[in-house]
Tab-separated table of C-alpha atoms in Angstrom:
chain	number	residue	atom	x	y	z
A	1	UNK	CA	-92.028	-45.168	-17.526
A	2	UNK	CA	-94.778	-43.923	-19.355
A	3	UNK	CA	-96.337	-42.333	-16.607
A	4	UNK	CA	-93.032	-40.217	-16.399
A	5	UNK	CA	-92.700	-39.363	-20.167
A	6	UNK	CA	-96.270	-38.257	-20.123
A	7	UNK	CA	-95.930	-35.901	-17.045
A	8	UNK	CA	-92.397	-34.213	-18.644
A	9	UNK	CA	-94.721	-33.482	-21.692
A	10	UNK	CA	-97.401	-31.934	-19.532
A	11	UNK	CA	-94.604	-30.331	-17.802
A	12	UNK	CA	-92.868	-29.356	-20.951
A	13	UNK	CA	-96.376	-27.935	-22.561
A	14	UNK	CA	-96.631	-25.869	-19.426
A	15	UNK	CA	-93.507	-23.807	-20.108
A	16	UNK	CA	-93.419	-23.388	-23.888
A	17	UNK	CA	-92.067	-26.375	-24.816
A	18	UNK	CA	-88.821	-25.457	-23.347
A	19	UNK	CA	-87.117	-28.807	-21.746
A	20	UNK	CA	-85.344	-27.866	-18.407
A	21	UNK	CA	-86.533	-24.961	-18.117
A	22	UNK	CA	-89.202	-24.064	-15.043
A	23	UNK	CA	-91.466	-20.530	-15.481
A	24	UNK	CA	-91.855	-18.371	-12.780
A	25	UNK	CA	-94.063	-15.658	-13.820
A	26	UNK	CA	-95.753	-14.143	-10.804
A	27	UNK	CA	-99.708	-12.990	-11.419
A	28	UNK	CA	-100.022	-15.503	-14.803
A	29	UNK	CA	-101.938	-18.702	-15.261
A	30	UNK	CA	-102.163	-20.730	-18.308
A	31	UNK	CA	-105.857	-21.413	-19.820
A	32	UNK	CA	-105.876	-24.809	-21.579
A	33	UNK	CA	-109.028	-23.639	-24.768
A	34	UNK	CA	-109.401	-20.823	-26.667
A	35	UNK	CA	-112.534	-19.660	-24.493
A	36	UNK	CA	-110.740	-19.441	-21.271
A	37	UNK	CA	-108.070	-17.356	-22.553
A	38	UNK	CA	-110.370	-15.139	-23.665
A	39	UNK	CA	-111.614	-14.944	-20.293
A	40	UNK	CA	-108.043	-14.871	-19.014
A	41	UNK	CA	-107.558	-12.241	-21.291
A	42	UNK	CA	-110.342	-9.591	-20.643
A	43	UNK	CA	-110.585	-10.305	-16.393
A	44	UNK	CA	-106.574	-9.197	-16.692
A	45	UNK	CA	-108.033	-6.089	-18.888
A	46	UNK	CA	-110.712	-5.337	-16.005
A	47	UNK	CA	-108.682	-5.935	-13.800
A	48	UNK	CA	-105.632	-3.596	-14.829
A	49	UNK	CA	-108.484	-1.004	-15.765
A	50	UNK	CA	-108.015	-1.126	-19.182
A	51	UNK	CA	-111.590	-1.651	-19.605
A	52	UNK	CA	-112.903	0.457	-16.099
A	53	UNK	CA	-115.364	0.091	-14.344
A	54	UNK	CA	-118.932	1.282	-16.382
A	55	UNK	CA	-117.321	1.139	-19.574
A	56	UNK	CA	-118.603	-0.501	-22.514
A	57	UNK	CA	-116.493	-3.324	-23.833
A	58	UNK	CA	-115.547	-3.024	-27.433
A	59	UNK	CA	-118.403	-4.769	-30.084
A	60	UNK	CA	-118.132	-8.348	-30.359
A	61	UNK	CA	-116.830	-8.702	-33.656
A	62	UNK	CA	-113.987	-6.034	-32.803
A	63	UNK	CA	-112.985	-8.280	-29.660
A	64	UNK	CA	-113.280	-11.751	-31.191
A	65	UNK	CA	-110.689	-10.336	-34.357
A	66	UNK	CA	-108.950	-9.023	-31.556
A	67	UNK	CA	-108.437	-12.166	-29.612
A	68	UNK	CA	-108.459	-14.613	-32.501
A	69	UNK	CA	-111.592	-16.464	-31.542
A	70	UNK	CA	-115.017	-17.466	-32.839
A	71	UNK	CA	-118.429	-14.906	-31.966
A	72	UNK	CA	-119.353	-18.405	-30.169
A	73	UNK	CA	-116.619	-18.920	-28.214
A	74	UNK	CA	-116.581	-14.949	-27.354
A	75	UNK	CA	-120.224	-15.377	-26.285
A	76	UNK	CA	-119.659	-17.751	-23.916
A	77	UNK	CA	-116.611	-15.826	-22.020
A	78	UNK	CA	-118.590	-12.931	-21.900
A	79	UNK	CA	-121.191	-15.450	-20.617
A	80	UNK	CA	-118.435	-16.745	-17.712
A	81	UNK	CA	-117.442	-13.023	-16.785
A	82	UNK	CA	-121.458	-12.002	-16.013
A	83	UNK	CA	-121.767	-15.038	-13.991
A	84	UNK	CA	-118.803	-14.238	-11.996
A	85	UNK	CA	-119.913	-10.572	-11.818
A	86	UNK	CA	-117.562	-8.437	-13.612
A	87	UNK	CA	-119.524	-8.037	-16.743
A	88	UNK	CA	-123.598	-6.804	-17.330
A	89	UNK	CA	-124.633	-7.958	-20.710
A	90	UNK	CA	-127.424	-5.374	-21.900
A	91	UNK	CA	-129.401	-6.942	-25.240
A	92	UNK	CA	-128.945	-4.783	-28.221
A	93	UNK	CA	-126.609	-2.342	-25.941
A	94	UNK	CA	-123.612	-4.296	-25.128
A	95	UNK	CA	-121.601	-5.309	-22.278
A	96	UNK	CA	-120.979	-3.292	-19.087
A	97	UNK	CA	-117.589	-3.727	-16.683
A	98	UNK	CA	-119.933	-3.934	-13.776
A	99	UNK	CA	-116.669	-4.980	-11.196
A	100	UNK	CA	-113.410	-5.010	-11.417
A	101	UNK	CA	-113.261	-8.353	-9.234
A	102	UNK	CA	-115.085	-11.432	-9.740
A	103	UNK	CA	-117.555	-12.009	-6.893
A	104	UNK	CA	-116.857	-14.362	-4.314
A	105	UNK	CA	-119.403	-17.343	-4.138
A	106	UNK	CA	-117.101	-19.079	-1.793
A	107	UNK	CA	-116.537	-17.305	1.140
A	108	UNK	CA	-113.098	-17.794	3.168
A	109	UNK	CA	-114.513	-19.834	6.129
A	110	UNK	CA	-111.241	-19.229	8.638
A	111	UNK	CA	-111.237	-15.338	8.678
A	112	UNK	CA	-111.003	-15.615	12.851
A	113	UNK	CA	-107.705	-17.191	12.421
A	114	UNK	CA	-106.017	-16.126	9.485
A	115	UNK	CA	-106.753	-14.799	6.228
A	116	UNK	CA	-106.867	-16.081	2.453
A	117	UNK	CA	-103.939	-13.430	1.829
A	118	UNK	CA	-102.136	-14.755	4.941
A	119	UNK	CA	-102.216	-18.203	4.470
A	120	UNK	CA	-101.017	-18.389	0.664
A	121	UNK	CA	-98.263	-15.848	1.737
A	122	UNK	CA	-97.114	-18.974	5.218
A	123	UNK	CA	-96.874	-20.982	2.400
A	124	UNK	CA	-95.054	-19.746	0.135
A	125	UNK	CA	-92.863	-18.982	2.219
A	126	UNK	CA	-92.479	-22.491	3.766
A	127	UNK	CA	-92.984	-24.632	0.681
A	128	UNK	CA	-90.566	-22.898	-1.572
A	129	UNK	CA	-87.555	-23.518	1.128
A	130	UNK	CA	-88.739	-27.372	1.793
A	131	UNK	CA	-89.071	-28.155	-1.671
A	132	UNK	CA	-85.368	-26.962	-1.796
A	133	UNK	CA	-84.501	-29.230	0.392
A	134	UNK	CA	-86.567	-32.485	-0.923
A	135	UNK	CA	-85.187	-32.096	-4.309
A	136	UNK	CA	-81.881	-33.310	-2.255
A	137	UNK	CA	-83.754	-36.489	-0.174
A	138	UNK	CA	-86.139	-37.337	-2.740
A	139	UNK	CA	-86.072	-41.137	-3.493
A	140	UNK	CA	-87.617	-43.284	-6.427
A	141	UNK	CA	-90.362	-44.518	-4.685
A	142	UNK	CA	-91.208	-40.796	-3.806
A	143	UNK	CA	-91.887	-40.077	-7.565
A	144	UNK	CA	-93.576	-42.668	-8.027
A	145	UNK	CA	-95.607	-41.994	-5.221
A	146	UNK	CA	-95.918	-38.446	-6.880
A	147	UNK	CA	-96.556	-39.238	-10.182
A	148	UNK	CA	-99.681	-41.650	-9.247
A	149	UNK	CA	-100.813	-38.962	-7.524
A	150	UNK	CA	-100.795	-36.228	-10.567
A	151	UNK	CA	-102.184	-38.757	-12.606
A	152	UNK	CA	-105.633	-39.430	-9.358
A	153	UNK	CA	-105.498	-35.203	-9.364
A	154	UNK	CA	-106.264	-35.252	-13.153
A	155	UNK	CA	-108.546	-37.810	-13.065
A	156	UNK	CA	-110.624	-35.897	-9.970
A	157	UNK	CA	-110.589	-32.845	-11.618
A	158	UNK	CA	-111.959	-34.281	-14.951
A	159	UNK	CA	-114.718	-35.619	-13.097
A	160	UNK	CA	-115.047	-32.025	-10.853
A	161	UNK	CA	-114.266	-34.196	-7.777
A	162	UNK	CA	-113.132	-30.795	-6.210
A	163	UNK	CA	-113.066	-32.134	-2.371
A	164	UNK	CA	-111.411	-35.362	-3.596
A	165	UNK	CA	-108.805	-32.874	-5.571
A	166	UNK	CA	-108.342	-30.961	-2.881
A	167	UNK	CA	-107.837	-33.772	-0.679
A	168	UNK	CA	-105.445	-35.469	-3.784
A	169	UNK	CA	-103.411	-31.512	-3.590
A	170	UNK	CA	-102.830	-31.642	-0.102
A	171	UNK	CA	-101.382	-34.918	-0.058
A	172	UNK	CA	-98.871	-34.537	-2.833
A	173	UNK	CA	-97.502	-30.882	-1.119
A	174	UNK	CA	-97.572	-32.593	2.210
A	175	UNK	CA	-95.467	-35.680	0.630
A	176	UNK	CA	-93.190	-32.580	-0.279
A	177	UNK	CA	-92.937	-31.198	3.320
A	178	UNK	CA	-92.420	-34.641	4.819
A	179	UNK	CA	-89.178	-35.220	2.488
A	180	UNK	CA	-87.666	-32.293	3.359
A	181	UNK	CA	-87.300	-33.697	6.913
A	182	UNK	CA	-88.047	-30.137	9.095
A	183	UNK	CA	-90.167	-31.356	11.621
A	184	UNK	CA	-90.984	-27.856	13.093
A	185	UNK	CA	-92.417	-26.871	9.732
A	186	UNK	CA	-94.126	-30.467	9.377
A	187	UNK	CA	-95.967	-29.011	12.357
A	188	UNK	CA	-97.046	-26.003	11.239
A	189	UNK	CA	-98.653	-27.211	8.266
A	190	UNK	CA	-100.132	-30.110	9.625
A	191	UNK	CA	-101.494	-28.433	12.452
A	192	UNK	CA	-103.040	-26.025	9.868
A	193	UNK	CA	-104.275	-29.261	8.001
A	194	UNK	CA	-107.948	-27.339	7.475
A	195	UNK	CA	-106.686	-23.931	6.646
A	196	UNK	CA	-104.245	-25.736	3.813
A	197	UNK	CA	-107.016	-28.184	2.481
A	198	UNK	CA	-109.471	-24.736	1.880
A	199	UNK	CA	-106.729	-22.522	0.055
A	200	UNK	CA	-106.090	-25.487	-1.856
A	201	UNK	CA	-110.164	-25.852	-3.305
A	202	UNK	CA	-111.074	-22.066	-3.998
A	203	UNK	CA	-108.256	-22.065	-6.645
A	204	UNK	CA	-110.750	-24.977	-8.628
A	205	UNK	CA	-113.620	-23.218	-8.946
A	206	UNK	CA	-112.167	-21.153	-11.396
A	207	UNK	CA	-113.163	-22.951	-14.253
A	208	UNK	CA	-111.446	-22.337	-17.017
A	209	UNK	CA	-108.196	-22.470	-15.041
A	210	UNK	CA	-109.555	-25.841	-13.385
A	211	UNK	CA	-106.599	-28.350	-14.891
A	212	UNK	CA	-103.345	-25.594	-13.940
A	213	UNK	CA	-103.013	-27.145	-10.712
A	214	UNK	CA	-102.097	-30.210	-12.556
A	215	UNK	CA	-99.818	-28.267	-14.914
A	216	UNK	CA	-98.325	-26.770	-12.373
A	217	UNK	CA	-97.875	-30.008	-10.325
A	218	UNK	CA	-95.936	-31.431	-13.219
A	219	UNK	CA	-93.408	-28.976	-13.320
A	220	UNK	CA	-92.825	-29.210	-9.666
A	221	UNK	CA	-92.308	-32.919	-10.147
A	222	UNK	CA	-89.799	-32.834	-13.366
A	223	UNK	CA	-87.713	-30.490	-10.939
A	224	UNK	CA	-87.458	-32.761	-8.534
A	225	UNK	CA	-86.824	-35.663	-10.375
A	226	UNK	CA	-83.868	-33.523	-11.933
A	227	UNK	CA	-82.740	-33.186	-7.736
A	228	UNK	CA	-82.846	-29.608	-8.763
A	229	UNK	CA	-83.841	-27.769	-5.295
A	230	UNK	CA	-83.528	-24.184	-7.066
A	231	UNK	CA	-86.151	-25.025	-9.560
A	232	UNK	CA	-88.420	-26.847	-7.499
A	233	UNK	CA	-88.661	-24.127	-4.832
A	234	UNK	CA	-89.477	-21.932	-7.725
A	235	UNK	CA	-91.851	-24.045	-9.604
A	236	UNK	CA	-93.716	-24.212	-6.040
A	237	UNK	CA	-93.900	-20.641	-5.388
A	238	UNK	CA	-94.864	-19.770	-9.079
A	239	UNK	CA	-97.615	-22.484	-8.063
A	240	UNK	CA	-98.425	-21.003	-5.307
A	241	UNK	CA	-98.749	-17.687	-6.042
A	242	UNK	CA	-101.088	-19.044	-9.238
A	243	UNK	CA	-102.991	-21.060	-6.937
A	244	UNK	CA	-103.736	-17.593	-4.858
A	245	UNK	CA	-104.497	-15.628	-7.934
A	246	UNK	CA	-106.867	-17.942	-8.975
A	247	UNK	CA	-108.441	-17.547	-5.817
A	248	UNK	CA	-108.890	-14.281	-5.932
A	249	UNK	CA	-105.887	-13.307	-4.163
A	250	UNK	CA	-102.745	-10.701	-4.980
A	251	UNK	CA	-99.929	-10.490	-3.134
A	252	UNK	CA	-96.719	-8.633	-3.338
A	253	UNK	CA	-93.443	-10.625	-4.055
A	254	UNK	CA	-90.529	-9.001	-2.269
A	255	UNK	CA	-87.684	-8.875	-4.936
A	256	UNK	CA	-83.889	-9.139	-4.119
């Protein structure tokens, strides 16, 4: 039981507080210490072109009033942002946009068959529809199942066990597919077992964004244990499309 209660809080603290209710905010990913939303905050800047490319970022003590956070904590976002390559710290000048994208130390390794873009786009739309459907089949033993497996995922990614994460992430959306009983769809994402696995690890090297998969996770699970297939398919494609952002990765959401 406790393992429940503490996964609805987790869940819970993921959307506001708000019990029952499942965010699905396209583009938006929730940093868990001051310093990451700060960095949060000024790649979205860059990245909208509020602060363009060769433009001088405000001074220090202007941003850190600005964002409510300590000259040390500031520091060390700025810090994150030149190691990813969007920002050139010049001593006793300031700091430079120098990208508006963070470089990409981790190359996508199956361009020949389909790309990053592609393959977050197949799932979501796969997932979404066969979580619908497993909120309706889902048994107890499946969230247990489920919630021993958020609880491995946080313990991996507290150690930075990112292949064992990954490994932990595929599971628990493949445990997902398999309830929904589609076989042809089974298929397909089996048969792209590698292809899965890979979208699923870029999304953890983003640091400061490293526990959200586990955040997100939670939510998916409260929605199914509330045999609610509207919110689950949501809370999956909000993870989804998270999961590609953090990677890198926009795509467009066709809107009814």
């Amino acid at each position: 039981m406790e393992n429940g209660r503490s996964h609805a809080r987790a869940a819970r603290a993921y959307n506001g507080g708000q019990t029952g209710q499942y965010c699905f905010l396209p583009m938006k990913n929730v940093p868990h210490t001051v310093t990451d939303a700060a960095i949060a905050t000024i790649r979205e800047r860059i990245e909208s072109s509020m602060y363009p490319v060769g433009s001088l970022l405000p001074a220090q003590r202007q941003l850190s009033e600005e964002l409510a956070i300590s000259r040390a904590s500031l520091r060390e976002a700025l810090s994150t942002l030149e190691a990813l390559g969007m920002l050139h710290i010049r001593p006793g000048k300031g700091v430079y946009v120098s990208s508006a994208q963070a470089s990409n130390a981790h190359p996508w390794r199956f361009a020949d068959q389909a790309s990053l873009p592609d393959t977050y786009q197949m799932r979501f739309a796969l997932e979404g529809f066969v979580a619908r459907l497993a909120a309706h089949s889902i048994g107890d033993a499946d969230i247990d199942w489920l919630d021993d497996n958020l609880d491995s995922l946080h313990g991996a990614l507290m150690e930075s066990a990112l292949e064992e994460a990954a490994q932990l992430d595929f599971a628990f959306h493949m445990r997902i597919v398999s309830l929904a009983g589609n076989a042809a769809i089974e298929s397909i994402l089996r048969g792209s077992a590698d292809i899965m696995k890979e979208s699923q690890r870029l999304p953890f090297y983003r640091r400061e964004l490293v526990l959200s998969t586990y955040h997100e996770h939670a939510v998916i699970i409260e929605a199914l244990k509330a045999r609610d297939g509207e919110k689950a398919g949501k809370a999956i494609e909000g993870h989804i499309v998270n999961a590609a952002q953090r990677a890198g990765v926009h795509f467009p959401i066709p809107h009814k």
